[in-house]
CSV table of N, CA and C in Angstrom, one decimal:
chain,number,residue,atom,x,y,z
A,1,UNK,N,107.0,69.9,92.4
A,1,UNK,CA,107.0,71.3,91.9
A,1,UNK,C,105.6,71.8,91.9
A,2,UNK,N,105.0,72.9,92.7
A,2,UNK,CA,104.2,73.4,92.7
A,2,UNK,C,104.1,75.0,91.3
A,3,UNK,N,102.3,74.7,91.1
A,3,UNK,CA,102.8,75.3,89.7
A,3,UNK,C,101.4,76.5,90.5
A,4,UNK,N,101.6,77.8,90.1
A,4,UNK,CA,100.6,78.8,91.0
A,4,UNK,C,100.9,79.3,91.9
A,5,UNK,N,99.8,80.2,92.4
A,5,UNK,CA,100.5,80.8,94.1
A,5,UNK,C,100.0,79.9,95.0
A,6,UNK,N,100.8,80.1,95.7
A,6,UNK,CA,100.6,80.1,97.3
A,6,UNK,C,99.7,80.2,97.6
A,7,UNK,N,98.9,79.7,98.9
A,7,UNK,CA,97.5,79.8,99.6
A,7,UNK,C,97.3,81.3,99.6
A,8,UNK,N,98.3,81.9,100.6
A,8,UNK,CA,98.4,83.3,101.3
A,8,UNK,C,98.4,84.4,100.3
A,9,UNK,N,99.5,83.9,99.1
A,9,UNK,CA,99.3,84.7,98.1
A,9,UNK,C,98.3,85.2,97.8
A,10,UNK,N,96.8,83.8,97.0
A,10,UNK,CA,96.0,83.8,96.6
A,10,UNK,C,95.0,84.7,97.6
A,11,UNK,N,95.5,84.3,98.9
A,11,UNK,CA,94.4,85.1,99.8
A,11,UNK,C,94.5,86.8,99.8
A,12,UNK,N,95.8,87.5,99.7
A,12,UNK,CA,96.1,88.5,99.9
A,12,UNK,C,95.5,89.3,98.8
A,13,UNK,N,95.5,88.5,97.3
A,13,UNK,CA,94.7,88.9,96.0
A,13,UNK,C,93.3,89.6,96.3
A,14,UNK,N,92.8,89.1,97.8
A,14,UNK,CA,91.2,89.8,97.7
A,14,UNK,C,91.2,90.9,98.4
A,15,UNK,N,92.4,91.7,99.4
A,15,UNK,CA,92.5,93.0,99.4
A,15,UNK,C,92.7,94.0,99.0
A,16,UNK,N,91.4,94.8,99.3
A,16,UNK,CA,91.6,95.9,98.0
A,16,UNK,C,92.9,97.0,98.6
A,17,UNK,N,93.9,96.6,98.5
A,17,UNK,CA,95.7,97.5,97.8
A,17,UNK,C,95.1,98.8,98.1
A,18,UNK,N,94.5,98.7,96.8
A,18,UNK,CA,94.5,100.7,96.3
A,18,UNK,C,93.6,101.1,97.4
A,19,UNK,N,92.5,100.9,98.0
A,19,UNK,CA,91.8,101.9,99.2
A,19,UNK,C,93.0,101.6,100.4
A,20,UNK,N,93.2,100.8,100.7
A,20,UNK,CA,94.1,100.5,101.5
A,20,UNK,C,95.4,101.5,102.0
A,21,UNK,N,95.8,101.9,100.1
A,21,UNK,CA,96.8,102.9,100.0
A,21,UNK,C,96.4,104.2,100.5
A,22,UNK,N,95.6,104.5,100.3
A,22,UNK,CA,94.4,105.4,100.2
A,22,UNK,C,94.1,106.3,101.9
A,23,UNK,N,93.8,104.8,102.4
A,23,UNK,CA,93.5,105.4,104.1
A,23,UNK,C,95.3,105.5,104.9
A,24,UNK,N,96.4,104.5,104.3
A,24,UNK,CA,97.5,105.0,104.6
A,24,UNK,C,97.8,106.3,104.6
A,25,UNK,N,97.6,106.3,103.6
A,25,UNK,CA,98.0,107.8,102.9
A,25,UNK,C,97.1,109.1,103.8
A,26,UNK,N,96.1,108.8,104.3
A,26,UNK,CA,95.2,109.7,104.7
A,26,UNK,C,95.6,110.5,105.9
A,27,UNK,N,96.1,109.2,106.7
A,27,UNK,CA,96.5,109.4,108.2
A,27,UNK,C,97.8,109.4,108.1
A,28,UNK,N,98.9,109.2,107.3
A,28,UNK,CA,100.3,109.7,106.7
A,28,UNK,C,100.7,108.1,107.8
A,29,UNK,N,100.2,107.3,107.7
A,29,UNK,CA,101.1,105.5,108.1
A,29,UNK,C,102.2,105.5,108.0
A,30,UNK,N,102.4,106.1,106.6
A,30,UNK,CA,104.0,105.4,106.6
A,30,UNK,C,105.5,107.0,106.7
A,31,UNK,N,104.7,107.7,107.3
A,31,UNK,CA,105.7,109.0,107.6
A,31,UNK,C,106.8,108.2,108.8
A,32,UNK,N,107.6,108.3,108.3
A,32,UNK,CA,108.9,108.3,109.6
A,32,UNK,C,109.0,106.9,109.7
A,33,UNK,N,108.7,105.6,109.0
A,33,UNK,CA,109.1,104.2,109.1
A,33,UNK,C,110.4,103.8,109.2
A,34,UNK,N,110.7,103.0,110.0
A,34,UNK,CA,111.9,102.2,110.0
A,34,UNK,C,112.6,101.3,109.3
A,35,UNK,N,111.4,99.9,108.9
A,35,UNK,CA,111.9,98.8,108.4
A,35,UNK,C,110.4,98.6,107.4
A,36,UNK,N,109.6,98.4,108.0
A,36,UNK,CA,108.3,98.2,107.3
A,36,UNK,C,107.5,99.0,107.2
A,37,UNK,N,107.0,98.7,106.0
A,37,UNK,CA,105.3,99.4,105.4
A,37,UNK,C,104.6,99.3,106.3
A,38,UNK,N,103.3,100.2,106.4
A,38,UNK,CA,102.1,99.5,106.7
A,38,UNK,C,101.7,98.3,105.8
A,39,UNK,N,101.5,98.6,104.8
A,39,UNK,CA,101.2,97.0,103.5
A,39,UNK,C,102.2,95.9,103.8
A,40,UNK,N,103.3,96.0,103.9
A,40,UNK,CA,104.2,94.8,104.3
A,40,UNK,C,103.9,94.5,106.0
A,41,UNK,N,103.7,95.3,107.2
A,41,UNK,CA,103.0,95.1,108.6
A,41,UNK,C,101.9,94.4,108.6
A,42,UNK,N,100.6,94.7,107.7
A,42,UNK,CA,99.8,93.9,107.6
A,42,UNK,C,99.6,92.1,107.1
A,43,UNK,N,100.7,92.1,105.8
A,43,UNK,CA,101.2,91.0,105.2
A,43,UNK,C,101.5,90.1,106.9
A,44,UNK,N,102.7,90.1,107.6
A,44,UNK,CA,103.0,90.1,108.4
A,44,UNK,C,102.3,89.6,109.3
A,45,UNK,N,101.6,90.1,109.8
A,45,UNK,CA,100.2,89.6,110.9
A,45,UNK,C,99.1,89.3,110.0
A,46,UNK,N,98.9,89.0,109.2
A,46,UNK,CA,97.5,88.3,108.5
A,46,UNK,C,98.1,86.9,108.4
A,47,UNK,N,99.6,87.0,108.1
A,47,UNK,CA,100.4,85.7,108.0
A,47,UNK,C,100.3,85.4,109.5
A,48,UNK,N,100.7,85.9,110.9
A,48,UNK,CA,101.1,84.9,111.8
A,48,UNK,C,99.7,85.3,112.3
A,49,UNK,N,98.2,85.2,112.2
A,49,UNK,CA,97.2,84.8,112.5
A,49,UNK,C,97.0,83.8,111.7
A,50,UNK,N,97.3,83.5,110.5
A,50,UNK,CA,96.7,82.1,109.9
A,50,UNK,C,97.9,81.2,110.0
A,51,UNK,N,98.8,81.2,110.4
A,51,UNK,CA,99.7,80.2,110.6
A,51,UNK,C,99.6,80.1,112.2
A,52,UNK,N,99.3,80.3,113.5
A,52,UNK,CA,98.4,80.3,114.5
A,52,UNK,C,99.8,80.8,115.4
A,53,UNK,N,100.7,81.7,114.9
A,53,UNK,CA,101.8,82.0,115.9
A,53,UNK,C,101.7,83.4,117.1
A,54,UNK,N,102.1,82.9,118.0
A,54,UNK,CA,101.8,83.6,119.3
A,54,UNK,C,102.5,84.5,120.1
A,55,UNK,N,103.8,84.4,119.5
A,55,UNK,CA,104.6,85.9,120.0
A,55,UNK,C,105.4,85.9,118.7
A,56,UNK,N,105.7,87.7,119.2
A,56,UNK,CA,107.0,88.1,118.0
A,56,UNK,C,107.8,87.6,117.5
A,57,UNK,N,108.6,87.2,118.8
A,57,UNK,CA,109.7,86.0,118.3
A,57,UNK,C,109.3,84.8,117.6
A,58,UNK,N,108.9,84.3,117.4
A,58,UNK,CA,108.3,83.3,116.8
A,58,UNK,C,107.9,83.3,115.0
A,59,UNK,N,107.3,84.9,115.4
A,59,UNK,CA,106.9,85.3,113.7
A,59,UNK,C,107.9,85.8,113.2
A,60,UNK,N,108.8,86.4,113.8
A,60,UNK,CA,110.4,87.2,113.5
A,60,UNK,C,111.3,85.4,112.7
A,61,UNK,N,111.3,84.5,113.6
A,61,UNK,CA,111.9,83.3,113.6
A,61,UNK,C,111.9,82.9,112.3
A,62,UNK,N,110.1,82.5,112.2
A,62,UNK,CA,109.5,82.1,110.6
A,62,UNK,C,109.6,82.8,109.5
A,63,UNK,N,109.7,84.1,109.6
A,63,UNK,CA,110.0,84.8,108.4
A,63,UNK,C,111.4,84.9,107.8
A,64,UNK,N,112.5,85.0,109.0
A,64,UNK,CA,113.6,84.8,108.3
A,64,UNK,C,114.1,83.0,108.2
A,65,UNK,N,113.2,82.3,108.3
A,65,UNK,CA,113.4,81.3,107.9
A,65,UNK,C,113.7,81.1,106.5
């Protein structure tokens, strides 16, 4: 039983969210989305660059794992 976050968790803690929201919001990112955020898109590929995965399918695979 693991007690705390997650690696990724902990890692995602050091981006700063609020400017983040900020430049979204600037350039209107999330006008007309489908399925994902920009904030959840980034989650997404910060995750399958540290987990070392190489195509979509792959990252699509592992997340609905």
């Amino acid at each position: 039983m693991t007690i705390g976050k997650a690696f990724f968790a902990q890692l995602m803690d050091f981006v700063p969210w609020n400017a983040f929201g900020r430049i979204v919001g600037r350039y209107a990112g999330d006008n007309r989305i489908r399925t994902l955020s920009c904030g959840e898109q980034y989650r997404v590929m910060a995750f399958a660059q540290l987990t070392y995965r190489e195509s979509l399918r792959v990252i699509e695979t592992c997340l609905s794992a």
